[in-house]
Amino acid sequence: MPRKIVAANWKMNNDEYSSKKLTFDFLKYISESNNTKVLKILSVPFPFLNTVTKMCEGVDSVFVSAQNSSDYSEGAYTGEVSAKMLSSISVPFSLVGHSERREIFGESDDIVFAKTRLLLENNITPIFCCGEPINIRKDNTHLSFVEEQLNLSVFKLKSSEFKKIIIAYEPVWAIGTGETASENDISEMHRHIRSLIKSKYSSSLSNDISILYGGSLKPENAKQIFDIKNVDGGLIGGASLNAKDFIDIVNSIN
Ligand code: 13P
């Protein structure tokens, strides 16, 4: 059975004070809801990883994630943050291949793969993001587009490595737009990804990988989306910046 996971992605929002406040409020709600079967992950900006990690220490089923890491292991790469550095401060997860990294910062599949590799080598679980832009959806080639994203990166991993990753399907046109993918759209893609994992690796591996949905998830639509077959949780941007909204989304999962 895949693990149920709800992950926040704060993106480039919050300062130190608001990061602490958001984490504090979130942990207060968590202690009231006692929902330990769902893994909760907070993907926070680099400068606040240590602070938020310390605040979450000892809280059952709550973990911190980076939003990015370098495709180089170390050296003269000014401004980069390596997987080894993240590992040295005990960061257990990192997003990789988010569409904003791919589109705005030009990250190719090769770069996404190099990052994934380094994360795994440093015992950090990659949360691998994939998803199609609007023109691909309009052309009705979204299934093969996402298949290609997988083939050119995480499907190059051995099964012993692949089994450690989490997949997040985020249709680019649904990110931050208020436009959620329909139940059919989500169901079709999640089924497709699971069946690709089955053909590439094995049925048991495909049944164990968590596949999250991301894109305009909010308290109002979370339950409906989490109830879709093959959806094992969510990756939440905007709504994760409000502790009450985020916990309401966490509590919508069965
Ligand atoms: P929104 O929830 O703001 O649409 O963002 C989704 C996302 O990009 C999470 O990584």
Coordinates of N, CA and C and ligand atoms in Angstrom, one line a residue, residues 9 11 98 100 170 174-176 215-217 235-238, ligand 1:
N9 N 4.1 23.1 -0.2 CA 5.2 23.7 -0.9 C 5.0 25.2 -0.8
K11 N 6.9 27.5 -1.6 CA 7.6 28.2 -2.7 C 8.4 29.4 -2.1
H98 N 10.2 20.4 -10.1 CA 8.9 21.2 -10.0 C 8.8 22.0 -11.3
E100 N 8.0 24.9 -12.0 CA 8.5 26.2 -11.9 C 10.0 26.2 -12.1
E170 N 1.6 17.2 -11.3 CA 1.1 18.5 -11.2 C 0.9 19.1 -12.6
A174 N -2.8 23.9 -14.0 CA -3.7 23.9 -12.8 C -2.9 24.5 -11.6
I175 N -1.6 24.9 -11.8 CA -0.8 25.4 -10.7 C -1.1 26.8 -10.5
G176 N -1.6 27.2 -9.3 CA -1.8 28.6 -9.0 C -2.8 29.3 -9.8
G215 N -2.0 21.0 -7.7 CA -2.6 22.0 -8.6 C -3.9 22.5 -8.1
S216 N -3.9 23.7 -7.5 CA -5.1 24.4 -7.0 C -5.9 23.5 -6.0
L217 N -5.2 22.7 -5.2 CA -5.9 21.9 -4.2 C -6.2 22.9 -3.1
L235 N 0.2 17.7 -3.2 CA 1.3 18.7 -3.0 C 0.6 20.0 -3.2
I236 N 0.7 20.8 -2.1 CA -0.2 22.0 -2.0 C 0.7 23.3 -2.0
G237 N 0.4 24.2 -2.9 CA 1.1 25.5 -2.9 C 0.3 26.5 -2.1
G238 N -0.4 27.4 -2.8 CA -1.1 28.5 -2.2 C -1.8 28.2 -0.9
Ligands
13P1 P1 -1.0 25.6 -6.0 O1 -1.6 24.7 -5.0 O2 -0.8 27.0 -5.6 O3 -1.8 25.5 -7.3 O4 0.5 25.1 -6.3 C1 0.7 23.7 -6.6 C2 2.1 23.5 -6.6 O5 2.8 23.9 -7.5 C3 2.7 22.7 -5.5 O6 4.0 22.3 -5.8

